[in-house]
mmCIF file of C-alpha atoms in Angstrom:
data_model
loop_
_atom_site.group_PDB
_atom_site.id
_atom_site.type_symbol
_atom_site.label_atom_id
_atom_site.label_comp_id
_atom_site.label_asym_id
_atom_site.label_seq_id
_atom_site.Cartn_x
_atom_site.Cartn_y
_atom_site.Cartn_z
ATOM 1 C CA ASP V 1 38.891 158.023 108.251
ATOM 2 C CA ALA V 2 41.879 160.216 109.079
ATOM 3 C CA GLY V 3 40.832 163.565 110.532
ATOM 4 C CA ILE V 4 41.708 165.900 107.697
ATOM 5 C CA THR V 5 39.645 168.879 106.627
ATOM 6 C CA GLN V 6 40.254 171.388 103.887
ATOM 7 C CA SER V 7 38.802 174.855 103.539
ATOM 8 C CA PRO V 8 37.319 176.251 101.495
ATOM 9 C CA ARG V 9 35.968 173.302 99.507
ATOM 10 C CA HIS V 10 35.236 175.451 96.489
ATOM 11 C CA LYS V 11 36.573 178.846 95.474
ATOM 12 C CA VAL V 12 36.343 181.050 92.422
ATOM 13 C CA THR V 13 38.804 183.894 92.237
ATOM 14 C CA GLU V 14 40.135 186.364 89.707
ATOM 15 C CA THR V 15 43.550 186.373 88.093
ATOM 16 C CA GLY V 16 46.086 188.301 90.143
ATOM 17 C CA THR V 17 44.381 187.920 93.518
ATOM 18 C CA PRO V 18 46.012 186.107 96.449
ATOM 19 C CA VAL V 19 44.416 182.898 97.645
ATOM 20 C CA THR V 20 45.069 180.806 100.762
ATOM 21 C CA LEU V 21 43.907 177.240 101.184
ATOM 22 C CA ARG V 22 43.893 175.625 104.592
ATOM 23 C CA CYS V 23 44.486 172.044 105.642
ATOM 24 C CA HIS V 24 43.688 171.015 109.203
ATOM 25 C CA GLN V 25 44.433 167.639 110.803
ATOM 26 C CA THR V 26 43.508 166.134 114.133
ATOM 27 C CA GLU V 27 45.879 163.144 113.913
ATOM 28 C CA ASN V 28 49.008 164.896 115.207
ATOM 29 C CA HIS V 29 50.948 163.593 112.201
ATOM 30 C CA ARG V 30 54.340 165.072 111.506
ATOM 31 C CA TYR V 31 54.211 165.077 107.720
ATOM 32 C CA MET V 32 51.816 167.119 105.608
ATOM 33 C CA TYR V 33 51.644 167.533 101.848
ATOM 34 C CA TRP V 34 49.896 169.633 99.206
ATOM 35 C CA TYR V 35 49.110 168.101 95.806
ATOM 36 C CA ARG V 36 47.215 169.308 92.787
ATOM 37 C CA GLN V 37 45.242 167.070 90.469
ATOM 38 C CA ASP V 38 44.849 167.874 86.788
ATOM 39 C CA PRO V 39 43.567 165.772 83.886
ATOM 40 C CA GLY V 40 46.354 163.781 82.280
ATOM 41 C CA HIS V 41 48.750 164.414 85.167
ATOM 42 C CA GLY V 42 47.479 162.441 88.117
ATOM 43 C CA LEU V 43 48.427 164.123 91.402
ATOM 44 C CA ARG V 44 51.559 166.239 91.606
ATOM 45 C CA LEU V 45 53.325 167.355 94.764
ATOM 46 C CA ILE V 46 53.463 171.126 95.319
ATOM 47 C CA HIS V 47 55.061 171.482 98.766
ATOM 48 C CA TYR V 48 55.426 169.370 101.856
ATOM 49 C CA SER V 49 56.222 169.796 105.519
ATOM 50 C CA TYR V 50 58.188 167.507 107.819
ATOM 51 C CA GLY V 51 57.522 169.473 110.992
ATOM 52 C CA VAL V 52 56.464 172.835 112.335
ATOM 53 C CA LYS V 53 58.183 175.533 110.282
ATOM 54 C CA ASP V 54 59.971 172.836 108.242
ATOM 55 C CA THR V 55 58.843 172.862 104.636
ATOM 56 C CA ASP V 56 60.275 172.060 101.244
ATOM 57 C CA LYS V 57 59.387 172.242 97.575
ATOM 58 C CA GLY V 58 57.814 169.532 95.513
ATOM 59 C CA GLU V 59 57.589 168.917 91.801
ATOM 60 C CA VAL V 60 55.384 171.910 90.873
ATOM 61 C CA SER V 61 56.129 174.576 93.481
ATOM 62 C CA ASP V 62 56.429 177.672 91.261
ATOM 63 C CA GLY V 63 53.776 180.260 92.156
ATOM 64 C CA TYR V 64 52.989 178.649 95.508
ATOM 65 C CA SER V 65 54.170 179.152 99.058
ATOM 66 C CA VAL V 66 53.329 177.303 102.261
ATOM 67 C CA SER V 67 53.462 177.833 105.974
ATOM 68 C CA ARG V 68 53.135 175.582 108.984
ATOM 69 C CA SER V 69 53.101 177.414 112.302
ATOM 70 C CA LYS V 70 51.533 174.556 114.252
ATOM 71 C CA THR V 71 51.315 170.805 113.834
ATOM 72 C CA GLU V 72 47.673 170.716 112.835
ATOM 73 C CA ASP V 73 47.592 173.398 110.137
ATOM 74 C CA PHE V 74 49.295 173.584 106.753
ATOM 75 C CA LEU V 75 48.498 176.588 104.564
ATOM 76 C CA LEU V 76 48.978 176.841 100.815
ATOM 77 C CA THR V 77 49.133 180.345 99.342
ATOM 78 C CA LEU V 78 48.910 181.423 95.747
ATOM 79 C CA GLU V 79 50.482 184.881 95.884
ATOM 80 C CA SER V 80 48.946 186.014 92.593
ATOM 81 C CA ALA V 81 46.579 183.463 91.118
ATOM 82 C CA THR V 82 46.815 182.571 87.435
ATOM 83 C CA SER V 83 44.453 180.575 85.223
ATOM 84 C CA SER V 84 47.011 177.745 85.097
ATOM 85 C CA GLN V 85 46.436 177.261 88.825
ATOM 86 C CA THR V 86 42.833 176.262 88.245
ATOM 87 C CA SER V 87 42.858 172.772 89.703
ATOM 88 C CA VAL V 88 41.726 170.507 92.506
ATOM 89 C CA TYR V 89 44.029 170.746 95.507
ATOM 90 C CA PHE V 90 44.480 167.914 97.973
ATOM 91 C CA CYS V 91 46.158 167.924 101.332
ATOM 92 C CA ALA V 92 47.628 164.712 102.713
ATOM 93 C CA ILE V 93 49.143 163.612 106.010
ATOM 94 C CA SER V 94 51.307 160.725 107.094
ATOM 95 C CA GLY V 95 52.792 159.456 110.291
ATOM 96 C CA GLY V 96 56.258 158.901 108.905
ATOM 97 C CA GLN V 97 58.418 157.862 106.034
ATOM 98 C CA GLY V 98 57.414 154.603 104.470
ATOM 99 C CA TYR V 99 53.864 155.059 105.686
ATOM 100 C CA GLU V 100 50.806 155.606 103.582
ATOM 101 C CA GLN V 101 49.469 159.110 103.120
ATOM 102 C CA TYR V 102 45.867 159.972 103.886
ATOM 103 C CA PHE V 103 44.121 162.592 101.837
ATOM 104 C CA GLY V 104 41.624 165.312 102.590
ATOM 105 C CA PRO V 105 38.441 165.884 100.567
ATOM 106 C CA GLY V 106 40.005 168.457 98.239
ATOM 107 C CA THR V 107 39.477 172.093 97.292
ATOM 108 C CA ARG V 108 38.286 172.955 93.807
ATOM 109 C CA LEU V 109 39.842 176.276 92.800
ATOM 110 C CA THR V 110 38.833 178.156 89.679
ATOM 111 C CA VAL V 111 40.836 181.189 88.575
ATOM 112 C CA THR V 112 38.962 183.333 86.040
ATOM 113 C CA ASP M 1 59.196 162.763 82.283
ATOM 114 C CA GLN M 2 56.539 160.489 83.717
ATOM 115 C CA GLN M 3 58.285 158.286 86.282
ATOM 116 C CA VAL M 4 55.138 156.325 87.091
ATOM 117 C CA LYS M 5 52.984 155.254 84.181
ATOM 118 C CA GLN M 6 49.526 153.798 83.975
ATOM 119 C CA ASN M 7 49.111 153.134 80.295
ATOM 120 C CA SER M 8 45.471 152.089 80.385
ATOM 121 C CA PRO M 9 43.232 155.102 80.967
ATOM 122 C CA SER M 10 40.193 152.899 81.407
ATOM 123 C CA LEU M 11 39.137 149.320 82.047
ATOM 124 C CA SER M 12 35.736 147.656 82.007
ATOM 125 C CA VAL M 13 35.146 144.373 83.858
ATOM 126 C CA GLN M 14 32.072 142.331 84.619
ATOM 127 C CA GLU M 15 30.953 141.931 88.200
ATOM 128 C CA GLY M 16 32.488 138.846 89.780
ATOM 129 C CA ARG M 17 35.439 138.709 87.414
ATOM 130 C CA ILE M 18 39.023 139.724 88.102
ATOM 131 C CA SER M 19 40.185 143.296 87.534
ATOM 132 C CA ILE M 20 43.878 143.766 86.803
ATOM 133 C CA LEU M 21 45.306 147.266 86.857
ATOM 134 C CA ASN M 22 48.882 147.800 85.756
ATOM 135 C CA CYS M 23 51.580 150.307 86.584
ATOM 136 C CA ASP M 24 55.160 150.763 85.363
ATOM 137 C CA TYR M 25 57.896 152.887 86.865
ATOM 138 C CA THR M 26 61.263 154.075 85.656
ATOM 139 C CA ASN M 27 63.017 155.319 88.798
ATOM 140 C CA SER M 28 65.051 152.503 90.335
ATOM 141 C CA MET M 29 65.216 154.439 93.623
ATOM 142 C CA PHE M 30 61.516 153.828 94.289
ATOM 143 C CA ASP M 31 61.146 151.309 97.084
ATOM 144 C CA TYR M 32 57.597 151.718 98.333
ATOM 145 C CA PHE M 33 54.497 151.457 96.185
ATOM 146 C CA LEU M 34 50.872 152.245 96.901
ATOM 147 C CA TRP M 35 47.476 152.035 95.251
ATOM 148 C CA TYR M 36 44.774 154.610 95.837
ATOM 149 C CA LYS M 37 41.152 154.596 94.833
ATOM 150 C CA LYS M 38 39.303 157.795 94.045
ATOM 151 C CA TYR M 39 35.620 158.510 93.701
ATOM 152 C CA PRO M 40 34.451 161.754 92.044
ATOM 153 C CA ALA M 41 34.521 164.813 94.327
ATOM 154 C CA GLU M 42 36.384 162.924 97.051
ATOM 155 C CA GLY M 43 40.013 162.619 98.074
ATOM 156 C CA PRO M 44 42.030 159.524 97.160
ATOM 157 C CA THR M 45 41.609 156.635 99.567
ATOM 158 C CA PHE M 46 44.539 154.395 100.426
ATOM 159 C CA LEU M 47 43.982 150.794 99.331
ATOM 160 C CA ILE M 48 47.120 148.737 99.666
ATOM 161 C CA SER M 49 50.879 149.108 99.592
ATOM 162 C CA ILE M 50 53.973 147.021 99.051
ATOM 163 C CA SER M 51 57.593 147.422 99.995
ATOM 164 C CA SER M 52 60.321 146.572 97.525
ATOM 165 C CA ILE M 53 61.481 143.724 99.756
ATOM 166 C CA LYS M 54 58.270 141.857 98.936
ATOM 167 C CA ASP M 55 56.784 140.667 95.677
ATOM 168 C CA LYS M 56 53.189 140.264 96.842
ATOM 169 C CA ASN M 57 50.866 141.773 99.393
ATOM 170 C CA GLU M 58 47.272 140.762 99.945
ATOM 171 C CA ASP M 59 44.383 142.416 101.737
ATOM 172 C CA GLY M 60 41.010 140.819 101.281
ATOM 173 C CA ARG M 61 39.942 141.098 97.659
ATOM 174 C CA PHE M 62 42.975 143.225 96.792
ATOM 175 C CA THR M 63 46.411 141.873 95.916
ATOM 176 C CA VAL M 64 49.378 143.870 94.713
ATOM 177 C CA PHE M 65 52.222 142.196 92.840
ATOM 178 C CA LEU M 66 55.637 143.756 92.370
ATOM 179 C CA ASN M 67 58.155 142.712 89.727
ATOM 180 C CA LYS M 68 61.265 144.738 90.475
ATOM 181 C CA SER M 69 63.287 143.485 87.535
ATOM 182 C CA ALA M 70 60.566 144.632 85.145
ATOM 183 C CA LYS M 71 59.775 147.749 87.206
ATOM 184 C CA HIS M 72 56.144 146.745 87.088
ATOM 185 C CA LEU M 73 53.373 146.372 89.598
ATOM 186 C CA SER M 74 49.787 145.322 89.307
ATOM 187 C CA LEU M 75 46.657 145.438 91.418
ATOM 188 C CA HIS M 76 44.289 142.475 91.278
ATOM 189 C CA ILE M 77 40.728 142.807 92.516
ATOM 190 C CA VAL M 78 38.882 139.523 92.934
ATOM 191 C CA PRO M 79 35.942 139.351 92.696
ATOM 192 C CA SER M 80 35.161 142.757 91.238
ATOM 193 C CA GLN M 81 32.097 144.525 92.608
ATOM 194 C CA PRO M 82 30.109 147.501 91.275
ATOM 195 C CA GLY M 83 31.334 149.598 94.215
ATOM 196 C CA ASP M 84 34.880 149.146 92.919
ATOM 197 C CA SER M 85 34.078 151.461 90.008
ATOM 198 C CA ALA M 86 36.434 154.391 90.527
ATOM 199 C CA VAL M 87 39.727 155.827 89.339
ATOM 200 C CA TYR M 88 42.756 153.933 90.619
ATOM 201 C CA PHE M 89 46.098 155.632 91.068
ATOM 202 C CA CYS M 90 49.418 153.923 91.420
ATOM 203 C CA ALA M 91 52.022 155.833 93.457
ATOM 204 C CA ALA M 92 55.654 155.331 94.356
ATOM 205 C CA SER M 93 58.136 156.801 96.779
ATOM 206 C CA ALA M 94 61.756 156.512 97.742
ATOM 207 C CA VAL M 95 62.119 156.254 101.510
ATOM 208 C CA GLY M 96 64.840 158.549 102.740
ATOM 209 C CA GLY M 97 65.437 162.260 102.713
ATOM 210 C CA THR M 98 63.086 164.516 104.596
ATOM 211 C CA ALA M 99 59.775 162.931 103.688
ATOM 212 C CA SER M 100 58.177 160.212 101.588
ATOM 213 C CA LYS M 101 57.152 162.158 98.540
ATOM 214 C CA LEU M 102 54.704 160.278 96.368
ATOM 215 C CA THR M 103 54.920 160.238 92.586
ATOM 216 C CA PHE M 104 51.585 159.318 91.039
ATOM 217 C CA GLY M 105 50.554 157.764 87.786
ATOM 218 C CA THR M 106 47.810 159.342 85.730
ATOM 219 C CA GLY M 107 45.159 156.873 86.875
ATOM 220 C CA THR M 108 43.010 154.111 85.401
ATOM 221 C CA ARG M 109 39.242 154.422 85.452
ATOM 222 C CA LEU M 110 37.706 151.057 86.364
ATOM 223 C CA GLN M 111 34.101 150.367 85.542
ATOM 224 C CA VAL M 112 32.544 147.210 86.938
ATOM 225 C CA THR M 113 29.438 146.277 85.017
ATOM 226 C CA LEU M 114 26.544 144.109 86.137
#
């Protein structure tokens, strides 16, 4: 299994509070991704990174920001959580374009 | 607009028989296709992929077929086993740009019965 961990694994937070999710990899892969999974939508890309300090938006980036200050860590921040951001969040890594992505175990976030 | 579609939300197959999961796509720029398997409370696990230059790729019990003219791919599992019961996601990407961004279908829940 690819060395990917996500923290926390579960979080309950209140509307309007900031939340940061962390993805950590030990594979030294260049590319990292954040997805969210919701019923009826499959997985949707939020943001991705193609190197340290190089990030870009995905399909559903509104309300989210990311940072990557070192190869192994990719942070996803919800500046002011809303109930619509209740979801399961997955981090993924890949070694390059045209390569498969490997996913972390997920973080279940509930915004009340 | 759903660019990758899995029109069957669920499928039930007897152990030992063939499971066929289908996926359709609309974006002609997609050139790399993947299947993932997902158990509850776990992350998706990569199963098999295929490049648009091929029409078939096989790995053990899993075979993926690609029909570019129909914009259709399928995953065959032979023989199906109870441990194959999971949700299967089809995904597609267009190589190029800054990263291979995957577009996922909504998944098909496969149940393999004894």
